[in-house]
Coordinates of C-alpha atoms in Angstrom, one line a residue:
Chain A
M1 CA 1.6 -32.5 -26.2
K2 CA 0.8 -33.3 -29.9
V3 CA 1.5 -29.8 -31.3
V4 CA 3.3 -26.9 -29.9
P5 CA 0.8 -24.2 -28.7
P6 CA 1.2 -21.0 -30.7
N7 CA 2.2 -18.9 -27.8
S8 CA 4.8 -21.3 -26.4
V9 CA 8.5 -21.1 -26.8
G10 CA 8.3 -24.7 -28.0
V11 CA 10.8 -27.5 -27.3
V12 CA 13.8 -26.2 -25.4
V13 CA 17.1 -27.8 -24.5
P14 CA 18.8 -27.1 -21.2
Q15 CA 22.5 -26.1 -21.4
T16 CA 25.2 -26.3 -18.8
A17 CA 27.9 -23.7 -18.0
Q18 CA 31.1 -24.6 -16.1
F19 CA 32.7 -22.4 -13.5
G20 CA 36.0 -22.4 -11.7
P21 CA 36.5 -22.0 -8.0
I22 CA 34.3 -19.7 -5.9
E23 CA 34.5 -18.7 -2.3
L24 CA 31.0 -18.6 -0.9
Q25 CA 29.7 -16.1 1.7
C26 CA 30.1 -18.8 4.4
G27 CA 33.8 -18.9 3.7
V28 CA 33.9 -22.4 2.1
Q29 CA 35.5 -22.7 -1.3
L30 CA 33.9 -24.8 -4.1
P31 CA 36.6 -25.9 -6.5
H32 CA 34.3 -26.1 -9.4
F33 CA 30.6 -25.9 -10.1
E34 CA 28.1 -26.2 -12.9
I35 CA 24.9 -24.2 -13.6
V36 CA 22.2 -25.6 -15.8
Y37 CA 20.1 -23.0 -17.6
E38 CA 17.7 -22.4 -20.5
T39 CA 17.2 -19.5 -22.8
Y40 CA 14.2 -18.3 -24.7
G41 CA 14.1 -15.7 -27.5
Q42 CA 17.0 -13.9 -29.2
L43 CA 19.7 -11.7 -27.7
N44 CA 19.7 -8.5 -29.8
A45 CA 22.9 -7.2 -31.4
D46 CA 23.5 -4.6 -28.6
R47 CA 23.0 -7.4 -26.0
T48 CA 20.6 -5.1 -24.1
N49 CA 17.3 -7.2 -24.1
A50 CA 18.2 -9.9 -21.7
V51 CA 15.8 -10.8 -18.8
L52 CA 16.9 -13.0 -16.0
V53 CA 14.2 -15.1 -14.3
C54 CA 15.0 -16.2 -10.8
H55 CA 13.2 -19.3 -9.3
A56 CA 11.6 -19.7 -6.0
L57 CA 12.0 -22.4 -3.3
S58 CA 11.2 -25.5 -5.4
G59 CA 11.7 -24.1 -8.9
H60 CA 14.4 -24.7 -11.4
H61 CA 15.7 -23.7 -14.9
H62 CA 12.8 -25.1 -16.8
A63 CA 10.5 -22.0 -16.7
A64 CA 8.9 -22.2 -20.1
G65 CA 8.3 -24.5 -23.1
Y66 CA 8.6 -28.3 -23.2
H67 CA 11.5 -30.7 -23.0
S68 CA 10.1 -32.9 -25.7
M69 CA 7.1 -33.4 -27.9
D70 CA 5.9 -36.0 -25.4
D71 CA 6.1 -33.6 -22.5
D72 CA 2.6 -32.9 -21.1
K73 CA 3.5 -30.1 -18.8
P74 CA 5.3 -26.9 -19.7
G75 CA 7.8 -25.1 -17.6
W76 CA 6.8 -23.6 -14.2
W77 CA 6.2 -20.0 -15.5
D78 CA 4.8 -20.8 -18.9
V79 CA 1.8 -18.5 -18.3
C80 CA 4.3 -15.5 -18.3
I81 CA 7.0 -16.4 -20.7
G82 CA 6.5 -16.9 -24.5
P83 CA 5.7 -15.1 -27.7
G84 CA 3.1 -12.4 -27.0
K85 CA 3.1 -13.2 -23.2
P86 CA 4.1 -10.7 -20.5
I87 CA 7.8 -11.7 -20.8
D88 CA 7.5 -11.6 -24.6
T89 CA 10.2 -13.8 -26.2
N90 CA 9.6 -12.1 -29.5
R91 CA 11.2 -9.0 -28.0
L92 CA 13.2 -10.2 -25.0
F93 CA 15.9 -12.8 -24.4
V94 CA 15.1 -14.8 -21.3
V95 CA 17.7 -16.6 -19.2
S96 CA 16.4 -19.0 -16.5
L97 CA 18.7 -21.1 -14.4
N98 CA 18.8 -23.7 -11.6
N99 CA 20.5 -22.1 -8.6
L100 CA 23.7 -23.4 -7.1
G101 CA 22.7 -26.0 -4.5
G102 CA 19.7 -27.0 -6.5
C103 CA 18.7 -30.6 -7.5
H104 CA 17.8 -30.2 -11.1
G105 CA 21.2 -30.2 -12.7
S106 CA 23.2 -27.4 -11.2
T107 CA 25.9 -28.4 -8.6
G108 CA 24.3 -29.2 -5.4
P109 CA 24.2 -31.7 -2.5
R110 CA 23.6 -34.6 -5.0
S111 CA 26.7 -33.8 -6.9
T112 CA 30.0 -35.6 -6.3
D113 CA 32.4 -33.9 -3.9
P114 CA 35.8 -34.2 -5.8
S115 CA 37.6 -34.4 -2.5
T116 CA 35.8 -37.6 -1.4
G117 CA 34.3 -39.1 -4.5
D118 CA 31.0 -39.3 -2.7
P119 CA 27.9 -37.0 -3.0
Y120 CA 28.3 -33.8 -1.0
G121 CA 25.0 -34.6 0.8
P122 CA 24.9 -32.7 4.1
T123 CA 28.4 -31.3 3.7
F124 CA 27.4 -29.1 0.8
P125 CA 28.2 -25.6 2.0
T126 CA 25.6 -23.1 3.1
V127 CA 24.5 -21.0 0.1
T128 CA 22.9 -17.5 0.4
V129 CA 20.9 -15.3 -1.9
K130 CA 24.0 -13.2 -2.2
D131 CA 25.9 -16.2 -3.5
W132 CA 23.2 -17.0 -6.0
V133 CA 23.2 -13.5 -7.3
R134 CA 27.0 -13.7 -7.7
T135 CA 26.8 -17.0 -9.6
Q136 CA 24.0 -15.6 -11.8
A137 CA 26.3 -12.7 -12.6
M138 CA 29.0 -15.2 -13.5
L139 CA 26.5 -16.9 -15.9
A140 CA 25.8 -13.5 -17.4
D141 CA 29.5 -13.0 -18.0
T142 CA 29.6 -16.4 -19.8
L143 CA 26.6 -15.4 -21.9
E144 CA 28.3 -11.9 -22.5
I145 CA 25.3 -10.0 -21.1
P146 CA 26.7 -6.8 -19.7
A147 CA 23.5 -5.8 -18.0
F148 CA 20.0 -7.2 -17.7
A149 CA 17.0 -5.2 -19.0
A150 CA 15.1 -6.7 -16.1
I151 CA 15.5 -9.3 -13.4
V152 CA 12.2 -11.0 -12.4
G153 CA 11.2 -13.3 -9.6
G154 CA 8.4 -14.3 -7.4
S155 CA 8.8 -15.1 -3.7
L156 CA 12.5 -16.3 -3.1
G157 CA 13.0 -15.3 -6.8
G158 CA 12.0 -11.7 -6.0
M159 CA 14.5 -11.7 -3.2
Q160 CA 17.3 -12.5 -5.7
A161 CA 16.1 -9.7 -7.9
M162 CA 16.2 -7.3 -4.9
Q163 CA 19.8 -8.5 -4.0
W164 CA 20.8 -7.9 -7.7
A165 CA 19.6 -4.3 -7.5
I166 CA 21.8 -3.8 -4.4
D167 CA 24.9 -5.8 -5.3
F168 CA 25.1 -5.1 -9.0
P169 CA 23.4 -1.7 -9.6
D170 CA 25.1 -1.3 -13.0
R171 CA 24.0 -4.6 -14.3
I172 CA 20.2 -4.3 -13.8
R173 CA 17.8 -1.7 -15.2
H174 CA 14.5 -3.0 -13.8
A175 CA 13.8 -5.2 -10.8
L176 CA 10.5 -7.0 -10.7
L177 CA 9.7 -8.2 -7.2
I178 CA 6.6 -10.3 -7.0
A179 CA 5.0 -11.7 -3.8
C180 CA 8.2 -11.0 -2.0
A181 CA 9.5 -9.6 1.3
S182 CA 12.7 -7.9 2.4
K183 CA 13.2 -10.6 5.0
L184 CA 11.2 -13.4 6.6
S185 CA 9.0 -12.9 9.6
A186 CA 9.3 -15.2 12.6
Q187 CA 6.2 -16.9 11.4
N188 CA 7.8 -17.6 8.0
I189 CA 10.9 -19.0 9.7
A190 CA 8.7 -21.1 12.0
F191 CA 7.0 -22.8 9.0
N192 CA 10.4 -23.4 7.4
E193 CA 11.7 -24.9 10.6
I194 CA 8.7 -27.3 10.9
A195 CA 9.4 -28.4 7.3
R196 CA 13.1 -29.0 8.1
Q197 CA 12.3 -30.9 11.3
A198 CA 9.9 -33.1 9.3
I199 CA 12.9 -34.0 7.0
V200 CA 15.7 -34.3 9.6
T201 CA 13.7 -36.4 12.0
D202 CA 12.7 -38.9 9.3
P203 CA 14.7 -42.1 10.1
E204 CA 15.5 -42.4 6.4
F205 CA 17.4 -39.1 6.5
H206 CA 20.6 -40.7 8.0
G207 CA 22.0 -37.3 9.0
G208 CA 21.7 -36.2 5.4
N209 CA 23.7 -39.2 4.0
Y210 CA 20.6 -41.0 2.7
I211 CA 22.1 -41.5 -0.8
K212 CA 25.0 -43.4 0.6
A213 CA 22.6 -45.3 2.8
G214 CA 20.6 -46.2 -0.3
S215 CA 17.4 -44.6 1.0
N216 CA 15.5 -41.3 0.9
P217 CA 13.5 -39.4 3.6
D218 CA 10.3 -39.5 1.5
V219 CA 8.0 -39.1 4.6
G220 CA 9.8 -36.0 5.8
L221 CA 9.9 -34.4 2.4
R222 CA 6.2 -35.2 1.9
L223 CA 5.3 -33.6 5.2
A224 CA 7.5 -30.6 4.4
R225 CA 5.8 -30.1 1.0
M226 CA 2.3 -30.6 2.4
L227 CA 2.9 -27.9 5.1
G228 CA 4.5 -25.6 2.5
H229 CA 1.6 -26.1 0.2
V230 CA -1.0 -25.1 2.8
T231 CA 0.9 -21.8 3.3
Y232 CA 1.0 -21.1 -0.4
L233 CA -2.8 -21.3 -0.8
S234 CA -5.5 -19.2 0.8
D235 CA -8.3 -20.4 3.0
Y236 CA -10.7 -19.3 0.2
S237 CA -8.9 -21.1 -2.6
M238 CA -8.7 -24.4 -0.7
G239 CA -12.4 -24.0 0.3
D240 CA -13.3 -23.2 -3.3
R241 CA -11.3 -26.1 -4.7
F242 CA -11.9 -28.8 -2.2
G243 CA -14.6 -27.7 0.3
R244 CA -15.4 -30.6 2.5
E245 CA -15.8 -33.0 -0.4
L246 CA -15.0 -36.6 0.4
K247 CA -12.7 -38.6 -1.7
S248 CA -13.9 -41.8 -0.1
G249 CA -15.7 -43.1 3.0
D250 CA -18.7 -41.9 4.9
I251 CA -18.6 -39.5 7.8
A252 CA -21.8 -40.9 9.4
S253 CA -20.2 -44.3 9.8
G254 CA -16.7 -42.9 10.3
H255 CA -15.1 -45.5 8.1
D256 CA -12.2 -44.8 5.7
V257 CA -13.0 -41.1 5.5
E258 CA -10.7 -39.2 3.2
F259 CA -11.4 -35.6 2.3
Q260 CA -10.5 -34.3 -1.1
V261 CA -8.0 -31.9 0.4
E262 CA -6.2 -34.7 2.2
S263 CA -5.9 -36.7 -0.9
Y264 CA -4.6 -33.6 -2.8
L265 CA -2.0 -32.8 -0.3
R266 CA -0.8 -36.3 -0.1
Y267 CA -0.5 -36.5 -3.8
Q268 CA 1.4 -33.2 -3.9
G269 CA 3.7 -34.3 -1.1
S270 CA 4.5 -37.7 -2.6
T271 CA 5.1 -36.3 -6.1
F272 CA 7.5 -33.8 -4.6
S273 CA 9.4 -36.3 -2.5
K274 CA 10.2 -38.3 -5.6
V275 CA 11.8 -35.4 -7.5
F276 CA 13.2 -33.1 -4.9
D277 CA 16.4 -33.5 -2.9
A278 CA 16.0 -33.3 0.9
N279 CA 19.4 -31.5 1.5
T280 CA 18.5 -29.0 -1.2
Y281 CA 15.2 -28.3 0.5
L282 CA 17.1 -27.6 3.8
L283 CA 19.6 -25.4 1.9
M284 CA 17.0 -23.4 0.1
T285 CA 14.8 -22.8 3.2
R286 CA 18.0 -21.7 5.1
A287 CA 18.8 -19.3 2.3
L288 CA 15.2 -17.9 2.6
D289 CA 15.6 -17.6 6.4
Y290 CA 19.0 -15.8 6.2
F291 CA 17.9 -13.3 3.5
D292 CA 18.0 -9.8 5.0
P293 CA 19.8 -7.4 2.7
A294 CA 19.4 -4.6 5.2
R295 CA 21.8 -6.3 7.6
D296 CA 24.8 -5.3 5.6
Y297 CA 23.6 -1.7 5.8
G298 CA 23.1 -1.2 9.5
D299 CA 19.7 -2.9 9.5
D300 CA 18.4 -0.1 7.4
L301 CA 16.4 -1.2 4.3
V302 CA 16.4 2.4 2.9
T303 CA 20.2 2.5 2.9
A304 CA 20.3 -1.0 1.4
L305 CA 17.9 -0.1 -1.4
G306 CA 19.7 3.2 -1.8
Q307 CA 22.5 1.3 -3.5
A308 CA 20.2 0.5 -6.4
S309 CA 20.0 2.5 -9.5
C310 CA 17.3 0.4 -11.3
K311 CA 13.6 1.0 -11.4
F312 CA 11.3 -1.3 -9.5
L313 CA 8.0 -3.0 -9.9
V314 CA 6.6 -4.5 -6.6
V315 CA 3.6 -6.7 -6.9
S316 CA 1.6 -8.4 -4.1
F317 CA -1.5 -10.5 -3.9
S318 CA -4.5 -9.7 -1.6
T319 CA -4.8 -13.2 -0.2
D320 CA -1.1 -14.0 0.1
W321 CA -0.5 -14.6 3.8
R322 CA 2.9 -16.2 3.4
F323 CA 4.3 -12.9 2.0
A324 CA 1.4 -10.6 2.7
P325 CA 0.8 -7.3 0.8
E326 CA 2.1 -5.4 3.9
R327 CA 5.5 -7.0 3.3
S328 CA 5.6 -5.6 -0.2
D329 CA 4.5 -2.2 1.2
E330 CA 7.6 -2.2 3.4
I331 CA 9.7 -2.6 0.2
I332 CA 7.7 0.1 -1.6
D333 CA 8.0 2.6 1.3
A334 CA 11.7 2.0 1.6
L335 CA 12.1 2.6 -2.1
V336 CA 10.2 5.9 -1.9
A337 CA 12.3 6.9 1.1
A338 CA 15.4 6.0 -0.9
R339 CA 14.1 8.1 -3.8
K340 CA 13.9 5.3 -6.2
D341 CA 11.5 4.9 -9.1
V342 CA 8.8 2.3 -8.2
V343 CA 5.5 1.1 -9.3
G344 CA 3.6 -0.8 -6.6
A345 CA 0.5 -2.9 -7.2
N346 CA -1.6 -5.1 -5.0
I347 CA -3.5 -7.6 -7.1
D348 CA -6.9 -8.8 -5.9
A349 CA -6.4 -12.6 -6.4
A350 CA -7.9 -15.5 -4.6
H351 CA -5.1 -18.0 -4.6
G352 CA -2.8 -16.8 -2.0
H353 CA 1.0 -16.9 -2.4
D354 CA 0.7 -19.2 -5.4
S355 CA -1.1 -16.5 -7.4
F356 CA 2.2 -15.4 -8.8
L357 CA 2.4 -18.6 -10.8
L358 CA -1.2 -18.5 -12.0
Q359 CA -3.3 -17.1 -14.8
V360 CA -4.6 -14.0 -13.0
P361 CA -5.7 -11.6 -15.7
R362 CA -5.0 -8.3 -14.0
Y363 CA -1.6 -9.5 -12.8
L364 CA -0.6 -10.6 -16.3
E365 CA -1.8 -7.4 -17.8
L366 CA 0.2 -5.4 -15.3
L367 CA 3.3 -7.3 -16.1
S368 CA 2.7 -6.9 -19.9
T369 CA 2.3 -3.2 -19.5
Y370 CA 5.4 -2.8 -17.4
L371 CA 7.6 -5.1 -19.6
D372 CA 6.3 -3.5 -22.7
R373 CA 8.1 -0.4 -21.5
V374 CA 11.2 -2.4 -20.6
A375 CA 11.3 -3.9 -24.1
A376 CA 10.7 -0.5 -25.7
E377 CA 13.7 1.0 -23.7
C378 CA 16.0 -1.5 -25.3
G379 CA 14.7 -0.8 -28.7
Q380 CA 12.7 -4.0 -29.1
Chain B
M1 CA -3.2 18.3 -20.5
R2 CA -6.3 18.8 -18.4
E3 CA -6.7 22.5 -17.7
D4 CA -6.7 22.2 -13.9
L5 CA -3.5 20.2 -14.0
R6 CA -1.8 22.9 -16.1
I7 CA -2.8 25.4 -13.4
I8 CA -1.4 23.1 -10.7
A9 CA 1.8 22.4 -12.6
D10 CA 2.6 26.1 -12.6
L11 CA 2.4 26.1 -8.8
V12 CA 5.0 23.3 -8.3
E13 CA 8.6 24.4 -7.7
P14 CA 11.2 22.8 -10.0
G15 CA 13.0 19.8 -8.5
A16 CA 10.3 19.3 -5.9
R17 CA 9.4 15.9 -4.4
V18 CA 5.7 15.5 -5.2
L19 CA 3.1 13.1 -4.1
D20 CA -0.1 13.1 -6.2
L21 CA -3.1 11.5 -4.4
G22 CA -5.6 10.1 -6.8
C23 CA -3.1 10.6 -9.7
G24 CA -5.4 9.2 -12.4
N25 CA -3.5 8.4 -15.6
G26 CA -0.4 10.2 -14.3
E27 CA -0.7 13.2 -16.6
L28 CA 0.4 15.8 -14.0
L29 CA 3.4 13.8 -12.8
A30 CA 4.5 13.0 -16.4
H31 CA 4.4 16.7 -17.2
L32 CA 6.3 17.7 -14.0
Q33 CA 8.9 15.0 -14.6
S34 CA 9.7 16.2 -18.1
N35 CA 9.3 19.9 -17.6
K36 CA 10.3 20.6 -14.0
D37 CA 12.7 17.8 -13.1
V38 CA 10.3 16.6 -10.4
R39 CA 10.6 13.2 -8.8
G40 CA 7.0 12.3 -8.2
Y41 CA 4.9 9.5 -6.9
G42 CA 1.3 9.0 -7.7
M43 CA -1.4 7.0 -5.8
D44 CA -4.5 5.5 -7.2
I45 CA -6.7 2.4 -6.7
D46 CA -7.9 1.8 -10.2
P47 CA -6.0 -1.0 -12.1
Q48 CA -6.5 0.7 -15.5
R49 CA -5.3 4.0 -14.3
I50 CA -2.3 2.3 -12.7
N51 CA -1.5 0.8 -16.1
A52 CA -1.9 4.2 -17.7
C53 CA 0.7 5.6 -15.3
I54 CA 3.1 2.8 -16.2
R55 CA 2.7 3.6 -19.8
A56 CA 3.3 7.3 -19.0
G57 CA 6.5 6.3 -17.2
V58 CA 5.2 7.6 -13.9
N59 CA 5.8 6.1 -10.4
V60 CA 2.5 4.9 -9.1
I61 CA 1.5 3.1 -5.9
E62 CA -1.7 1.3 -5.5
H63 CA -3.2 2.6 -2.2
D64 CA -6.6 3.5 -0.9
L65 CA -6.5 7.0 0.6
N66 CA -9.2 5.8 3.1
D67 CA -6.5 3.6 4.7
G68 CA -4.6 6.8 5.7
L69 CA -1.1 7.9 4.9
A70 CA 0.7 6.5 7.9
R71 CA 3.1 4.7 5.7
F72 CA 4.9 7.9 5.0
P73 CA 7.1 9.7 7.6
D74 CA 6.6 13.4 8.5
A75 CA 7.7 15.9 5.9
S76 CA 8.7 13.3 3.3
F77 CA 7.5 15.3 0.3
D78 CA 7.9 18.9 -0.7
M79 CA 4.4 19.0 -2.1
V80 CA 1.3 16.8 -1.8
V81 CA -1.3 17.3 -4.5
M82 CA -4.9 16.1 -4.5
T83 CA -7.2 17.1 -7.4
E84 CA -10.9 16.5 -7.3
T85 CA -10.6 13.7 -4.7
L86 CA -11.2 15.4 -1.3
Q87 CA -14.9 15.1 -1.7
A88 CA -14.7 11.4 -2.4
V89 CA -12.8 10.2 0.6
R90 CA -14.4 9.0 3.8
R91 CA -12.8 11.6 6.2
P92 CA -11.6 14.7 4.3
D93 CA -10.5 16.3 7.5
L94 CA -8.1 13.4 8.4
V95 CA -6.8 13.2 4.9
L96 CA -6.0 16.9 4.9
A97 CA -4.2 16.6 8.3
E98 CA -2.2 13.7 7.0
M99 CA -1.3 15.6 3.8
L100 CA 0.1 18.4 5.8
R101 CA 2.0 16.1 8.0
I102 CA 3.8 14.4 5.2
G103 CA 4.1 17.4 2.8
G104 CA 5.6 20.8 3.2
E105 CA 2.8 22.3 1.2
C106 CA -0.4 21.0 -0.3
I107 CA -2.5 21.8 -3.3
V108 CA -6.1 20.7 -3.1
T109 CA -8.9 21.2 -5.7
F110 CA -12.6 20.3 -5.3
P111 CA -15.9 21.1 -6.9
N112 CA -17.9 23.9 -5.2
F113 CA -21.3 22.9 -3.9
G114 CA -22.1 26.5 -3.3
H115 CA -22.1 27.4 -7.0
W116 CA -25.2 29.3 -8.0
V117 CA -26.4 26.4 -10.2
C118 CA -26.4 24.1 -7.2
R119 CA -28.2 26.7 -5.0
A120 CA -30.8 27.3 -7.8
W121 CA -31.4 23.5 -8.2
L122 CA -32.1 23.1 -4.5
A123 CA -34.1 26.3 -4.2
T124 CA -36.3 25.9 -7.2
R125 CA -36.6 22.1 -7.7
G126 CA -36.0 21.0 -4.2
R127 CA -33.7 18.3 -5.5
M128 CA -30.1 17.4 -5.0
P129 CA -28.2 19.6 -7.5
M130 CA -26.6 18.3 -10.6
A131 CA -24.4 20.5 -12.7
K132 CA -21.6 20.4 -15.4
H133 CA -19.0 20.0 -12.6
L134 CA -21.3 17.7 -10.6
P135 CA -22.7 15.2 -13.1
H136 CA -23.8 12.4 -10.8
N137 CA -27.1 11.4 -9.2
W138 CA -27.3 11.5 -5.5
Y139 CA -27.4 7.7 -5.3
D140 CA -24.4 6.9 -7.5
T141 CA -22.1 9.8 -6.9
P142 CA -18.6 9.0 -5.6
N143 CA -18.7 12.5 -4.0
I144 CA -19.8 11.6 -0.5
H145 CA -18.5 14.8 1.2
L146 CA -19.4 17.7 -1.0
C147 CA -18.8 21.1 0.5
T148 CA -18.7 24.8 -0.5
F149 CA -15.6 27.0 -0.5
A150 CA -17.0 28.6 2.7
D151 CA -17.3 25.1 4.4
F152 CA -13.7 24.2 3.4
E153 CA -12.2 27.5 4.7
R154 CA -14.1 27.0 8.0
L155 CA -12.5 23.6 8.3
C156 CA -9.1 25.1 7.6
L157 CA -9.6 27.8 10.3
E158 CA -10.8 25.3 12.9
T159 CA -8.0 22.8 12.3
G160 CA -5.1 25.3 12.0
I161 CA -4.5 25.0 8.3
T162 CA -3.2 28.1 6.6
V163 CA -4.6 29.0 3.2
I164 CA -1.5 30.4 1.4
E165 CA -3.3 31.1 -1.8
R166 CA -6.7 30.5 -3.3
F167 CA -8.3 31.1 -6.6
A168 CA -11.4 29.9 -8.2
V169 CA -12.3 29.1 -11.8
D170 CA -15.5 28.6 -13.7
S171 CA -16.5 25.5 -15.6
G172 CA -14.2 26.5 -18.5
Y173 CA -11.3 26.8 -16.0
R174 CA -11.3 30.6 -16.6
S175 CA -10.6 32.8 -13.6
R176 CA -12.9 35.7 -14.5
R177 CA -13.4 38.8 -12.4
M178 CA -16.9 37.9 -11.1
V179 CA -15.6 34.4 -10.2
N180 CA -12.9 35.7 -8.0
R181 CA -15.1 38.5 -6.6
F182 CA -17.8 36.0 -5.5
P183 CA -16.0 32.6 -5.7
N184 CA -18.5 30.7 -3.6
L185 CA -21.3 31.8 -5.9
F186 CA -19.6 31.7 -9.4
G187 CA -16.6 29.4 -8.9
T188 CA -17.0 25.7 -9.9
T189 CA -13.6 24.6 -8.8
A190 CA -11.2 26.1 -6.3
F191 CA -7.4 25.7 -6.1
Y192 CA -6.1 25.9 -2.5
R193 CA -2.4 26.1 -1.6
L194 CA -2.3 25.0 2.0
G195 CA 0.4 25.0 4.7
R196 CA 0.5 24.4 8.4
A197 CA -0.4 27.2 10.7
D198 CA 2.8 26.8 12.6
G199 CA 4.6 27.7 9.4
K200 CA 6.9 24.6 9.6
T201 CA 7.6 23.0 6.3

């Protein structure tokens, strides 16, 4: 990056907040933890214009802008966050964090366990979406944000927004649930389990103690990511992007054949295995699998969502087969039955589950329209 | 507000739960929310109209009526409204049955194909009628199931739908004497309040 693009939040500096002991849902107590986060825009004098962005499986706190002038790639949701963008930082104050258990700066399996002096590794406690929401509320306390104007997330991030609406109804005015589901299907869990098996059966995994062993389960992580990636795209988008194009070789002679799509997946997988922690991947996919807010309310989603007092926007994408539009419809119908305010939209988009991260014009226009009202409600 | 929507708004009980099928820009629901304390939901399939609903502060769900209304349980709304949409769905009879399953009472409006202008077009020109209330050509019209008031009432009779109230208006949304004396000849749009024949709401 030579110059900051005009609609970018520019160069941002992550910050870290410290927290005292917390007892997690699993019953384990963490004596201390850190949350790394970024903010974009200005908090208004009434402290009413804050928007929390929750990340998905492999996301983190760096949602928008650049970490330095040499940075080529902006944050993971830069299409949505910035001056004049759907989450307009000229009007809204955005908070984006790395969740507890993550591997991008917040306390997680790579952090040192004070009781042993070694990395937590596989002993890092199970963390749930409910725990994340609680720690996000603690971060909001630190930032002196009494209530969020909106909490926004795609996929696993949307699940956090949903849990917020149920657990802290007084601290959220709008929940934006994008490409989300109220719980995983057996098929979803199956994909996660294959990914986990790829990691734990890698000989370099060492029962999760790979840091101590001086190694890393690169092969397992790579396979996990390759599998995940296939489920995030649509058949159409893969066909459109790669078709049956060859990267190298010749099918007629059968020598050294490599399709473009193979090369792409390998590249994605190996990049991921270098930056992502295997124990965090296991922890995050478990949090996904266990998410089921209805369970606390007699397995009735209507009663669960009945706790909420915010308004909802529920967005799905036509070619998303990981969290299909029908899964969003379940949420919408439960919200209608619970007599909540809801806008539900199904965006015609070609890129499957990943569409929520992409420049899809109708999607961005819908978010802009909705968040324009959110900003107007807090006088911005 | 559109004149036909004003007429419908008068028919809705204060505090009712309303579902508006083909809600357009949300004008009716916005009016009912602010004037009659109604919690309403609209349905539409057009992205721009959905955005207009958001701007109007109206609940809206993107849904194609041709996919049915099975997503809603029986009697989940006090009133289900459908304006100028019946003639554009694939199976009006099924949509009507579903509306009465999920709603206590329904309000339906549609253009009258029995209006004298339509009859005159067909009789004198031998061509598919076009009129102020039916401005499309036969090949590009969204109205794939046009009917007359008489046709509609026959369907109601055959399927056990009770017509609680009916009145017709002319193209200026006036309910003149001649219009209501010979609605199927002089009415351009009819407003039907419907219920189930078994009287259950």
